[in-house]
mmCIF file with all atom_site columns, C-alpha atoms in Angstrom:
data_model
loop_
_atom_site.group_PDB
_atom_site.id
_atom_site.type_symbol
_atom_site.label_atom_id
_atom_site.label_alt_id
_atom_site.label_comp_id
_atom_site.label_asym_id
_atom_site.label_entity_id
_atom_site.label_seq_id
_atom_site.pdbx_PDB_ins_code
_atom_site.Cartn_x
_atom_site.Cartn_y
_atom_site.Cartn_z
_atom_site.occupancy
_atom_site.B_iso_or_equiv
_atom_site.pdbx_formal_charge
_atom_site.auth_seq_id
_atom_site.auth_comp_id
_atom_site.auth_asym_id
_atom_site.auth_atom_id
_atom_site.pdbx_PDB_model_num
ATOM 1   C CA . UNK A 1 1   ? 103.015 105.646 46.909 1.00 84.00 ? 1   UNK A CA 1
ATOM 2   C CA . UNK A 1 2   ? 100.386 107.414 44.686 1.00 86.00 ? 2   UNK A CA 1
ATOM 3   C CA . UNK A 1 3   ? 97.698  104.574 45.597 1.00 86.00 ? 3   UNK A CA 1
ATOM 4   C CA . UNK A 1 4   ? 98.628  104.720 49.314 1.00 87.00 ? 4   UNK A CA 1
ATOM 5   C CA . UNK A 1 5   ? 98.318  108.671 49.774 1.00 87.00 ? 5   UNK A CA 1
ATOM 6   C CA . UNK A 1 6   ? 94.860  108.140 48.058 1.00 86.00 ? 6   UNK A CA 1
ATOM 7   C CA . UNK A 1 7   ? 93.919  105.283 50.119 1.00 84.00 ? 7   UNK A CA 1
ATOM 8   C CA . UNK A 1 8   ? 94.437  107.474 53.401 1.00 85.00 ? 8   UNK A CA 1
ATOM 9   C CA . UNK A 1 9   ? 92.552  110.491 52.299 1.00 83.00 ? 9   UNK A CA 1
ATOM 10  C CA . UNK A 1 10  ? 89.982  108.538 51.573 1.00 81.00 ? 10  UNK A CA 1
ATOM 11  C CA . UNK A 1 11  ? 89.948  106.282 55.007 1.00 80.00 ? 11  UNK A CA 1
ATOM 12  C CA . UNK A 1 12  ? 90.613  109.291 56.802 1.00 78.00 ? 12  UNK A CA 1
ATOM 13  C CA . UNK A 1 13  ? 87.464  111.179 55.824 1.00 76.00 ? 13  UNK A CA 1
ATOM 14  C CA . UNK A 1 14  ? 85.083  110.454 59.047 1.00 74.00 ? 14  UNK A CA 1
ATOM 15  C CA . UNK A 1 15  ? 82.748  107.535 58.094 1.00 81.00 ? 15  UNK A CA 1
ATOM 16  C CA . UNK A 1 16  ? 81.338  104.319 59.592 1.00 83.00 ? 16  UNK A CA 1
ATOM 17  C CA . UNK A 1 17  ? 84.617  102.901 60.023 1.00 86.00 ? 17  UNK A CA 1
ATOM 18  C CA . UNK A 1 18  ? 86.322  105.716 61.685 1.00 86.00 ? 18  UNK A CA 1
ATOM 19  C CA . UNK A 1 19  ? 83.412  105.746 64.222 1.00 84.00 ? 19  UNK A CA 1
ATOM 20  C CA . UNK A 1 20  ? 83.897  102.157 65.071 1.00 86.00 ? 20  UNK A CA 1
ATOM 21  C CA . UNK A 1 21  ? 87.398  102.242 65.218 1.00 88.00 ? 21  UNK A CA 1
ATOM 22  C CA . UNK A 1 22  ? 86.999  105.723 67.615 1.00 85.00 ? 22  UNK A CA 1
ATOM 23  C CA . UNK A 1 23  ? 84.628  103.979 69.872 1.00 83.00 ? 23  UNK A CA 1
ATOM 24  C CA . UNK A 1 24  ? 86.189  100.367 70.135 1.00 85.00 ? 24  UNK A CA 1
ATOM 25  C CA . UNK A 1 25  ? 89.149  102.209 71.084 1.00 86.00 ? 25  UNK A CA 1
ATOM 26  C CA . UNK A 1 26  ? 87.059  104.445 73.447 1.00 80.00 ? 26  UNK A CA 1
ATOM 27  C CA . UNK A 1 27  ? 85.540  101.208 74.991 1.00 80.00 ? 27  UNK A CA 1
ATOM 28  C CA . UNK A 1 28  ? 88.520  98.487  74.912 1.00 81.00 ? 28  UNK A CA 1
ATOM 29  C CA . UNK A 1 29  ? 91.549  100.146 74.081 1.00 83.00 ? 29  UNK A CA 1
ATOM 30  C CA . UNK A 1 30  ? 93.716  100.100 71.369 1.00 87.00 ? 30  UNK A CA 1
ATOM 31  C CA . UNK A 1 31  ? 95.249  96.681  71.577 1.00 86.00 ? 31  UNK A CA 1
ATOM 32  C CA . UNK A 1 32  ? 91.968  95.159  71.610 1.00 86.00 ? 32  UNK A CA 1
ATOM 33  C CA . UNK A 1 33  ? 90.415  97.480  68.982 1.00 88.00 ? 33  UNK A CA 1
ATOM 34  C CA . UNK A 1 34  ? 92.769  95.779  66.373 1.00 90.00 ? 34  UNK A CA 1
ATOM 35  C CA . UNK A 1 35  ? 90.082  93.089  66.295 1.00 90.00 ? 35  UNK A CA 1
ATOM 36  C CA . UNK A 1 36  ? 87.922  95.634  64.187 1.00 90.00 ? 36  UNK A CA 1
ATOM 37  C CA . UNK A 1 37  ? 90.362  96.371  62.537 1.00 92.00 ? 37  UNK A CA 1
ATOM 38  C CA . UNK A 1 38  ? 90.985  93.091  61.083 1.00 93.00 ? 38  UNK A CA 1
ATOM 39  C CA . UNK A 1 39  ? 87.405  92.969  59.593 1.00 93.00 ? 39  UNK A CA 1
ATOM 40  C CA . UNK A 1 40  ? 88.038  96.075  58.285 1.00 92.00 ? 40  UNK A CA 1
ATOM 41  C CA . UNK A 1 41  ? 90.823  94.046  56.177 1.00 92.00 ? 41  UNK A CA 1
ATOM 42  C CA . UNK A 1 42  ? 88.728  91.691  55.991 1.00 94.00 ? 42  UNK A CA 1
ATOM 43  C CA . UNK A 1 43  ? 85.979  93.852  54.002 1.00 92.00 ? 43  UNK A CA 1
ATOM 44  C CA . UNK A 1 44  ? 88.862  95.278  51.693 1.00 91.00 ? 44  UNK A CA 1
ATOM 45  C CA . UNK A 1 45  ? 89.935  91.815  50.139 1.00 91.00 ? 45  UNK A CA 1
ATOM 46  C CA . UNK A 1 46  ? 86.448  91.132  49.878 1.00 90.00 ? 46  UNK A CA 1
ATOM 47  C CA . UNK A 1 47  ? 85.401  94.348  47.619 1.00 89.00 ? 47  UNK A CA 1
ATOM 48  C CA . UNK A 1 48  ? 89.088  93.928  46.346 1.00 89.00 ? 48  UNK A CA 1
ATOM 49  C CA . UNK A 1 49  ? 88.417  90.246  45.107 1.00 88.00 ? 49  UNK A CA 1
ATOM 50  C CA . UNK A 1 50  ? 84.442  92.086  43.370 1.00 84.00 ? 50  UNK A CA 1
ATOM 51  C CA . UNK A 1 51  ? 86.660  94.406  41.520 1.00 83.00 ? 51  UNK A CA 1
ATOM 52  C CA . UNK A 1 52  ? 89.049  91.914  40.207 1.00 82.00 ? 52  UNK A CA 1
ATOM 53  C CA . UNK A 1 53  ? 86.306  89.869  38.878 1.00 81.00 ? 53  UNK A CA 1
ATOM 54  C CA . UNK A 1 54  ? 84.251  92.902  37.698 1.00 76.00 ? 54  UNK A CA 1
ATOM 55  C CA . UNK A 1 55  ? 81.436  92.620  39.918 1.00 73.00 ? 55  UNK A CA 1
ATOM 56  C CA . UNK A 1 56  ? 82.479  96.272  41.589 1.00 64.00 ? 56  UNK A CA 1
ATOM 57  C CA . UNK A 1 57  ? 81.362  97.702  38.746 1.00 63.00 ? 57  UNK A CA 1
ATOM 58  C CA . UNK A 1 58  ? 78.498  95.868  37.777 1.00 65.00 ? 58  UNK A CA 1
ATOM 59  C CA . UNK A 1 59  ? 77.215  96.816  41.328 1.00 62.00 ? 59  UNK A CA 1
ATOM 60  C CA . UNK A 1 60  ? 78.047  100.933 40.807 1.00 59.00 ? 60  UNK A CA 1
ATOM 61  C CA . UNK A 1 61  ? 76.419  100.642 37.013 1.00 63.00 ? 61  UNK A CA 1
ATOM 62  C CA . UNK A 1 62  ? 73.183  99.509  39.235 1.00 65.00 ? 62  UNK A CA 1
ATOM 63  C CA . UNK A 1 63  ? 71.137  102.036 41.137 1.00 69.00 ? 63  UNK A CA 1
ATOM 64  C CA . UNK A 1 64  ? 68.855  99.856  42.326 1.00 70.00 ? 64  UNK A CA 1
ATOM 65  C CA . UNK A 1 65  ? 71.600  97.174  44.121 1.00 71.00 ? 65  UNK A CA 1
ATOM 66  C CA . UNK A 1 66  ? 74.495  99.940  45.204 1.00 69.00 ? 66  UNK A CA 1
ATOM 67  C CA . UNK A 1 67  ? 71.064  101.775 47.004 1.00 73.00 ? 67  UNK A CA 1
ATOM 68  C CA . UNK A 1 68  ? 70.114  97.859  48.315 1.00 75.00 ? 68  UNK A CA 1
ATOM 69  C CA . UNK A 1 69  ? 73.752  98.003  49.728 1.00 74.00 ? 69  UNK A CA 1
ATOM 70  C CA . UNK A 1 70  ? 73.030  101.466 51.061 1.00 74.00 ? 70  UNK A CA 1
ATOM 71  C CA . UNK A 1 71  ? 70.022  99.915  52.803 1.00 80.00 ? 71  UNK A CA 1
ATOM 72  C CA . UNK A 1 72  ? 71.495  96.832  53.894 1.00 79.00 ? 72  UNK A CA 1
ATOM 73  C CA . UNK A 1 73  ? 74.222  98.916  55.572 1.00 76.00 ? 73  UNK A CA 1
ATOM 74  C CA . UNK A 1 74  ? 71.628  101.496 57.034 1.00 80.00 ? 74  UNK A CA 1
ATOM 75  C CA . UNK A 1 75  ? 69.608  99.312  59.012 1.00 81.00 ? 75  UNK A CA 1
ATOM 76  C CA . UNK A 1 76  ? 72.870  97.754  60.390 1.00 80.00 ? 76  UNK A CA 1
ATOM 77  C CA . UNK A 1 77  ? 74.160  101.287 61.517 1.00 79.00 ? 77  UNK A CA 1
ATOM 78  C CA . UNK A 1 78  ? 70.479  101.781 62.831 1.00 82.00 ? 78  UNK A CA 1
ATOM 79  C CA . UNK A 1 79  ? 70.966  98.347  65.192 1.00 80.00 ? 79  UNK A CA 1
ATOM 80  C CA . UNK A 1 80  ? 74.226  99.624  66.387 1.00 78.00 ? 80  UNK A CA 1
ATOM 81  C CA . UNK A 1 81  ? 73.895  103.176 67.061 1.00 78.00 ? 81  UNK A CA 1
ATOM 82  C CA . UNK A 1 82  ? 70.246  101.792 68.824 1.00 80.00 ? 82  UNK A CA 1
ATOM 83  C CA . UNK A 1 83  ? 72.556  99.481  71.370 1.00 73.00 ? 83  UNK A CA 1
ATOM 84  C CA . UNK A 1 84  ? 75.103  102.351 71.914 1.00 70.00 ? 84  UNK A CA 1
ATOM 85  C CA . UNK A 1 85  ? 72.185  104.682 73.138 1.00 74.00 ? 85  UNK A CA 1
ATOM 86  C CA . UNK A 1 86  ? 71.161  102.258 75.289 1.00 73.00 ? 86  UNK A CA 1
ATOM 87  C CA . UNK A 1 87  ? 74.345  100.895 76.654 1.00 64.00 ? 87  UNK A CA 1
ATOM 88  C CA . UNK A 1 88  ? 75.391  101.625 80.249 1.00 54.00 ? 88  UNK A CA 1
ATOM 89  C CA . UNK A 1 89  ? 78.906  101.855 81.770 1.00 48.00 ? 89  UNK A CA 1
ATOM 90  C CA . UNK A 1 90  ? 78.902  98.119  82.806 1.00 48.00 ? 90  UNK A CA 1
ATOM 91  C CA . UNK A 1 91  ? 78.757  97.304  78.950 1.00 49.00 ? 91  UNK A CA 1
ATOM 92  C CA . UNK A 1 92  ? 82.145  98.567  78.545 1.00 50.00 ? 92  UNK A CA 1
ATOM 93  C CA . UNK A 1 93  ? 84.375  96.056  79.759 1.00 50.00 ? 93  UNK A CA 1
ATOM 94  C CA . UNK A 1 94  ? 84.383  93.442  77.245 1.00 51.00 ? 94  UNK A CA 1
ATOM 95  C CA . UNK A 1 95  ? 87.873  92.913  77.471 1.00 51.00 ? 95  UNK A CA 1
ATOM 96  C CA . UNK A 1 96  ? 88.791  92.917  80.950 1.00 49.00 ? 96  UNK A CA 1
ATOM 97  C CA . UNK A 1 97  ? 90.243  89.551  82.399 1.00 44.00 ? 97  UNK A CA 1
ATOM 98  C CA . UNK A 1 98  ? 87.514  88.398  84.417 1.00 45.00 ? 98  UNK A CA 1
ATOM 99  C CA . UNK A 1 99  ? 85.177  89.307  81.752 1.00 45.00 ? 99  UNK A CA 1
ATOM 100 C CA . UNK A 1 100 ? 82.989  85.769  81.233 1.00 44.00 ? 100 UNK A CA 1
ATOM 101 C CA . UNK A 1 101 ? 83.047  85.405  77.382 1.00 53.00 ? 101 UNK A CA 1
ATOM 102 C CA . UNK A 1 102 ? 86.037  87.459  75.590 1.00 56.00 ? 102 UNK A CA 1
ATOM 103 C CA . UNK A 1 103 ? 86.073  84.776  72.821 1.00 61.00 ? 103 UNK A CA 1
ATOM 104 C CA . UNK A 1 104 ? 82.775  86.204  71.560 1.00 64.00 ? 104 UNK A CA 1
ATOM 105 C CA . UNK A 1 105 ? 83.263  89.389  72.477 1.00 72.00 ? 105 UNK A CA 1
ATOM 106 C CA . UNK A 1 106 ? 86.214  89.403  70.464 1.00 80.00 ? 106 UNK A CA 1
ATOM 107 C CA . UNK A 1 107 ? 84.242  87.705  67.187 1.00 84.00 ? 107 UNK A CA 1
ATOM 108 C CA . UNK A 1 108 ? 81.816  89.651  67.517 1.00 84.00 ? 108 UNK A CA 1
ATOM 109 C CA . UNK A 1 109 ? 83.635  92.597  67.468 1.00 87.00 ? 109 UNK A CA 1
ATOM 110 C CA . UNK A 1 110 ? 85.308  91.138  64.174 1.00 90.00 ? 110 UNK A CA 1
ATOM 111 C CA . UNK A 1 111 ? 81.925  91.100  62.512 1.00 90.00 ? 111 UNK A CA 1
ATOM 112 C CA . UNK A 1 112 ? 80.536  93.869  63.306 1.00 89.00 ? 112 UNK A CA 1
ATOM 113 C CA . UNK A 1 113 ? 83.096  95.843  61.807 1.00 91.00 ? 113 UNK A CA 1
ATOM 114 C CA . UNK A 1 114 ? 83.309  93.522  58.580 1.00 93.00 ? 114 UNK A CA 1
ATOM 115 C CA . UNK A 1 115 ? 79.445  94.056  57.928 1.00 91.00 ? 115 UNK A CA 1
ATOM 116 C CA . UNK A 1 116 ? 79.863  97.757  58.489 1.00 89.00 ? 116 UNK A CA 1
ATOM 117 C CA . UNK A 1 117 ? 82.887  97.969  56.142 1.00 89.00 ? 117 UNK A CA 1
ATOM 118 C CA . UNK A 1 118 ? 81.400  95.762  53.412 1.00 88.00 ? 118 UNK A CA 1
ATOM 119 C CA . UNK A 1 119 ? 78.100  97.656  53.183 1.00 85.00 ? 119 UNK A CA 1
ATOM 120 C CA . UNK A 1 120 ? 79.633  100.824 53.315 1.00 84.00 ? 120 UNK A CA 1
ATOM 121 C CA . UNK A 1 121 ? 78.806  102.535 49.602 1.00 79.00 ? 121 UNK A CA 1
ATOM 122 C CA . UNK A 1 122 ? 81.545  104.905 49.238 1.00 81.00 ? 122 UNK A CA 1
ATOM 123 C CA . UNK A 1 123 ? 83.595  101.361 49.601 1.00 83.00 ? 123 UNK A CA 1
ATOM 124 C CA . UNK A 1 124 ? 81.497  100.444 46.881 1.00 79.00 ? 124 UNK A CA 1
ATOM 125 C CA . UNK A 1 125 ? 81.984  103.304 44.902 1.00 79.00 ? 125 UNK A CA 1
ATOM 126 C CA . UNK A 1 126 ? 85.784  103.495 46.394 1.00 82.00 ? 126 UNK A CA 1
ATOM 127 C CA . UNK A 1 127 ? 87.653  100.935 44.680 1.00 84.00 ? 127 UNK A CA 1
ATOM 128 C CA . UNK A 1 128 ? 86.437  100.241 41.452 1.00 81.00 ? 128 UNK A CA 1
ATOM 129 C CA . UNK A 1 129 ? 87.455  103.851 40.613 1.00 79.00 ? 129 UNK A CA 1
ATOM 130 C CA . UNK A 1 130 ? 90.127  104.152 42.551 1.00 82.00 ? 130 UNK A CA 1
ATOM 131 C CA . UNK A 1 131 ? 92.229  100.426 41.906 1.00 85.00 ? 131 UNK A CA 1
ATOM 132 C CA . UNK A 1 132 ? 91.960  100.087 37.917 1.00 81.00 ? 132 UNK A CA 1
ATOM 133 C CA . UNK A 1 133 ? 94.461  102.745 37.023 1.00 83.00 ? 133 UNK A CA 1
ATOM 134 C CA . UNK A 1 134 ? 97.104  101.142 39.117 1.00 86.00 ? 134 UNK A CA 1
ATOM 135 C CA . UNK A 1 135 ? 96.454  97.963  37.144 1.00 86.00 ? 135 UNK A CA 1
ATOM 136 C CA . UNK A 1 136 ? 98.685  97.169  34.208 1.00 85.00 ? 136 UNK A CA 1
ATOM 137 C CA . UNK A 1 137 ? 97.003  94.406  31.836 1.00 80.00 ? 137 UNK A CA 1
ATOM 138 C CA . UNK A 1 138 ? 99.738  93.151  30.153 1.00 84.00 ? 138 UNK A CA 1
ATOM 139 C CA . UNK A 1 139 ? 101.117 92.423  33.265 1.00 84.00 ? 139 UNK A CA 1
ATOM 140 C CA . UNK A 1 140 ? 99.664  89.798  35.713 1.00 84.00 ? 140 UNK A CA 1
ATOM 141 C CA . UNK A 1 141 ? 96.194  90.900  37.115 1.00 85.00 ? 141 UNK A CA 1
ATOM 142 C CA . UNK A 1 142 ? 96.019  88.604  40.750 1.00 86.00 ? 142 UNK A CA 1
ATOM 143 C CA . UNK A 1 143 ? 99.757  89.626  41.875 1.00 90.00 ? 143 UNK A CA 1
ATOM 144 C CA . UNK A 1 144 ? 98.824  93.470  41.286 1.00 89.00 ? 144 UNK A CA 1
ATOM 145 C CA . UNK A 1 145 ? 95.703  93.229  42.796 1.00 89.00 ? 145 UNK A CA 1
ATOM 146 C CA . UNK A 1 146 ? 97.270  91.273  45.479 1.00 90.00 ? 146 UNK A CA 1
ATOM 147 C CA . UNK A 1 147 ? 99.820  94.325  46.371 1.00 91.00 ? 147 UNK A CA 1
ATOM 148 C CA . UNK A 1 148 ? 97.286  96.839  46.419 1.00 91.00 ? 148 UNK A CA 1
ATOM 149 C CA . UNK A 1 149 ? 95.270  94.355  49.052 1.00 91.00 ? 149 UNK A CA 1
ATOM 150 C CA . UNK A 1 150 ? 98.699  94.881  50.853 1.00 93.00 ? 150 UNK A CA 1
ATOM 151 C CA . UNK A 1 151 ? 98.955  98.376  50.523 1.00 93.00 ? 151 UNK A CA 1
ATOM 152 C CA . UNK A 1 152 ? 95.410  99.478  51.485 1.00 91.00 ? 152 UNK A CA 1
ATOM 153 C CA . UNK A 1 153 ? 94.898  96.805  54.439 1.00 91.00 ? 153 UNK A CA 1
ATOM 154 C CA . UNK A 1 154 ? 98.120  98.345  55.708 1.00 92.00 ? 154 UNK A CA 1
ATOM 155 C CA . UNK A 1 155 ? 97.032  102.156 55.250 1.00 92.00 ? 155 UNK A CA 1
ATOM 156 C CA . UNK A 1 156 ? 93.891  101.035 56.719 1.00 91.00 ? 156 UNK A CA 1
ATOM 157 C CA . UNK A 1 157 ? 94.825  99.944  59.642 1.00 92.00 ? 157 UNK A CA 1
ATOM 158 C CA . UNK A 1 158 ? 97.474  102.674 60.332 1.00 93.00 ? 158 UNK A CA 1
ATOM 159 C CA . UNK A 1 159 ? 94.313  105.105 59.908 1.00 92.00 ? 159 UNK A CA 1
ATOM 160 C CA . UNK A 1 160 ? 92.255  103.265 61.877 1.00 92.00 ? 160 UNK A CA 1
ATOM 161 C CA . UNK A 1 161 ? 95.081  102.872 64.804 1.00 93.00 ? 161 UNK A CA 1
ATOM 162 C CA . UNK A 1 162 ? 95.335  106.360 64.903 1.00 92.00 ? 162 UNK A CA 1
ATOM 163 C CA . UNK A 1 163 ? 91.434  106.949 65.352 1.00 91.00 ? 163 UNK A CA 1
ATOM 164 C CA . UNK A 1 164 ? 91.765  104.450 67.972 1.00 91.00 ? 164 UNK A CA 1
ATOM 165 C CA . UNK A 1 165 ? 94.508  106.085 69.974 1.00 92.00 ? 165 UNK A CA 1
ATOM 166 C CA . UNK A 1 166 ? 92.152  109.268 69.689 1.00 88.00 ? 166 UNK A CA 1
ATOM 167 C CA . UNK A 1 167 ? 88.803  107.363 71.243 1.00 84.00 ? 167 UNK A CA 1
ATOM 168 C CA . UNK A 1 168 ? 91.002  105.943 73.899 1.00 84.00 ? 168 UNK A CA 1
ATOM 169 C CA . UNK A 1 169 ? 92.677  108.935 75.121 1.00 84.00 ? 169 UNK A CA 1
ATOM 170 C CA . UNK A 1 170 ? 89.243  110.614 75.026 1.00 77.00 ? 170 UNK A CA 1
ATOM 171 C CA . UNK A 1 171 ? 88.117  107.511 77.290 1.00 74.00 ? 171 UNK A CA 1
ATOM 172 C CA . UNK A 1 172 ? 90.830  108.411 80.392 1.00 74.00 ? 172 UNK A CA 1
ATOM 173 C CA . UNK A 1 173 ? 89.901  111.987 79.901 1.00 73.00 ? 173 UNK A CA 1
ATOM 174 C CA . UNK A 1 174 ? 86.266  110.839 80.597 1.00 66.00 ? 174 UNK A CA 1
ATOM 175 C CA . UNK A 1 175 ? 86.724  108.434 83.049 1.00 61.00 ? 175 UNK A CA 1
ATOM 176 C CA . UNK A 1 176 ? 83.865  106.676 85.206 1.00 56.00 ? 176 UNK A CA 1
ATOM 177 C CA . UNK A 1 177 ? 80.157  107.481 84.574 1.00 58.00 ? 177 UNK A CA 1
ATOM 178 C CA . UNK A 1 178 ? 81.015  109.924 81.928 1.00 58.00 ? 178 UNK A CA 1
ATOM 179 C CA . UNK A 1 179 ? 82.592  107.604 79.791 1.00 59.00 ? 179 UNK A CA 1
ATOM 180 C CA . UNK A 1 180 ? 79.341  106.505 79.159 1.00 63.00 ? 180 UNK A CA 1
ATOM 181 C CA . UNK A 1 181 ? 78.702  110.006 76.975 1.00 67.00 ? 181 UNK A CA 1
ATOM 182 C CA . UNK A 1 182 ? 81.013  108.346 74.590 1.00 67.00 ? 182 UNK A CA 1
ATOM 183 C CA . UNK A 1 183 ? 78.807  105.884 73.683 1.00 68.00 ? 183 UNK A CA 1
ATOM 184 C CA . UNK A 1 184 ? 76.125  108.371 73.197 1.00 74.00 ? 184 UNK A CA 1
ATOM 185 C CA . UNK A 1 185 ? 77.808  110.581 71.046 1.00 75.00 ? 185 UNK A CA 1
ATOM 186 C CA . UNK A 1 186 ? 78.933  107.307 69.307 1.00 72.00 ? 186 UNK A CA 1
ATOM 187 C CA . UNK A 1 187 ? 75.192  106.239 68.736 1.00 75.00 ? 187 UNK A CA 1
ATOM 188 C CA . UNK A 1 188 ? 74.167  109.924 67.130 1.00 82.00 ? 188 UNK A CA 1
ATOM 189 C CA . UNK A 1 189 ? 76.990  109.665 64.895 1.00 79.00 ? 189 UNK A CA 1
ATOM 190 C CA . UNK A 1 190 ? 75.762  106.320 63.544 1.00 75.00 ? 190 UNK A CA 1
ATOM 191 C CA . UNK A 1 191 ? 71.919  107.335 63.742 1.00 81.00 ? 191 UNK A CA 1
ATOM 192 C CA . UNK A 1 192 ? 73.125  110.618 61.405 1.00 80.00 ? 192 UNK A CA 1
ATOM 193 C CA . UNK A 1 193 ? 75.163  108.337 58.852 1.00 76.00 ? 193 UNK A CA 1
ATOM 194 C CA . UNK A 1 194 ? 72.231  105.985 58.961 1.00 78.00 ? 194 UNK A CA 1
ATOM 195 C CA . UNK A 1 195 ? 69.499  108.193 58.211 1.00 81.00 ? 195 UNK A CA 1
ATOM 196 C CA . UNK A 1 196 ? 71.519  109.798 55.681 1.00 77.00 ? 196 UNK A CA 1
ATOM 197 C CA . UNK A 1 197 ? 72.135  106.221 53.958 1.00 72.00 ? 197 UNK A CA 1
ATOM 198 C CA . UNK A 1 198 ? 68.308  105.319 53.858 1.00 76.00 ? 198 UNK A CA 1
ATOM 199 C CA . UNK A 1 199 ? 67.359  108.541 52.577 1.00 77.00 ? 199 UNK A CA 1
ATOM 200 C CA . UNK A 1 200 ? 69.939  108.022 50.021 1.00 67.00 ? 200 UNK A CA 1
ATOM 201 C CA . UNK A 1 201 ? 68.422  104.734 49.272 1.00 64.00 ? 201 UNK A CA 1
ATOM 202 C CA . UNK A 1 202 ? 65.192  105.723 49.051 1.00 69.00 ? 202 UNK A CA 1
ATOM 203 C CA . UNK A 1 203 ? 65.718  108.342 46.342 1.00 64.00 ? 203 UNK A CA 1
ATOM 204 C CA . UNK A 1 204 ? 67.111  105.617 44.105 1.00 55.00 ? 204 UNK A CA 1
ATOM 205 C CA . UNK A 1 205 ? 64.741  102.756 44.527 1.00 52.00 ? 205 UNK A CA 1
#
């Protein structure tokens, strides 16, 4: 219970992720916002897995390749929050039945929120501080690990649901050509965390 209050604080504090899973629920609705989710999961049995093998903390010891992550992840934010300030209201029906290719719309929305997730720093700097003390050694390491995979993919997701109930509520209230604004506001968001993350970088290289 301890590990899952902390896991919500700290997915609930506004970040790449909770933009993404705003605006994918602004732009598809919830249902189909779960698709980000899931490479949100996705991300947290991959920095999960580092951890358990030590790597998470090999990376944080590193300035130089925990601000190579911060880049990596920057110029990613950059390419996204570029295509949100350019995107129109015809780009935001993905989803819709008739639309020609949902398949990749729908792995492509997988990815993007993977990449976002796994680049992310504080994720980084997250879990190898936060999943050690729940880890007893004389007890066995891969089933422990394995419920706390459980427990944060779950809190993760309920977090992320929630954020994605919010963007899509905000999406009826703007309705039409305005919905558009979303996306805008979605883009400056993602500029402002990028920028931050490259200036970041740049005062550790």
């Amino acid at each position: 219970m301890t590990f899952a209050f902390i896991s919500a604080l700290g997915m609930a504090v506004p970040g790449p992720d909770v933009v993404l899973a705003i605006t994918n629920g602004s732009r598809y609705g919830v249902r189909h916002a779960f698709f980000g989710m899931a490479g949100v999961v996705l991300s947290d049995i991959v920095l999960i897995c580092m951890v358990a093998l030590g790597f998470g903390a090999l990376l944080v010891a590193s300035e130089f390749y925990l601000s190579a992550v911060r880049m990596v992840g920057a110029f990613y934010l950059l390419f996204i929050a570029v295509g949100a300030l350019r995107s129109s209201t015809e780009s935001r029906h993905a989803f819709d039945p008739g639309f020609p290719d949902k398949a990749h719309a729908t792995k492509a929305l997988i990815v993007r929120c993977f990449v976002v997730a796994v680049t992310n720093p504080e994720a980084w700097l997250f879990f190898p501080a936060v999943l050690p003390p729940f880890v007893d050694s004389n007890e066995p390491i891969a089933m422990q690990y394995a419920v706390l995979a459980i427990i944060i993919a779950a809190v993760d997701v309920f977090v992320l649901m929630l954020y994605a109930t919010l963007g899509s509520r905000a999406a009826r209230l703007l309705a039409g050509p305005n919905a558009v604004w979303i996306d805008r506001l979605y883009g400056i968001a993602l500029l402002g965390l990028s920028s931050v993350l490259i200036l970041q970088s740049l005062g550790h290289l």
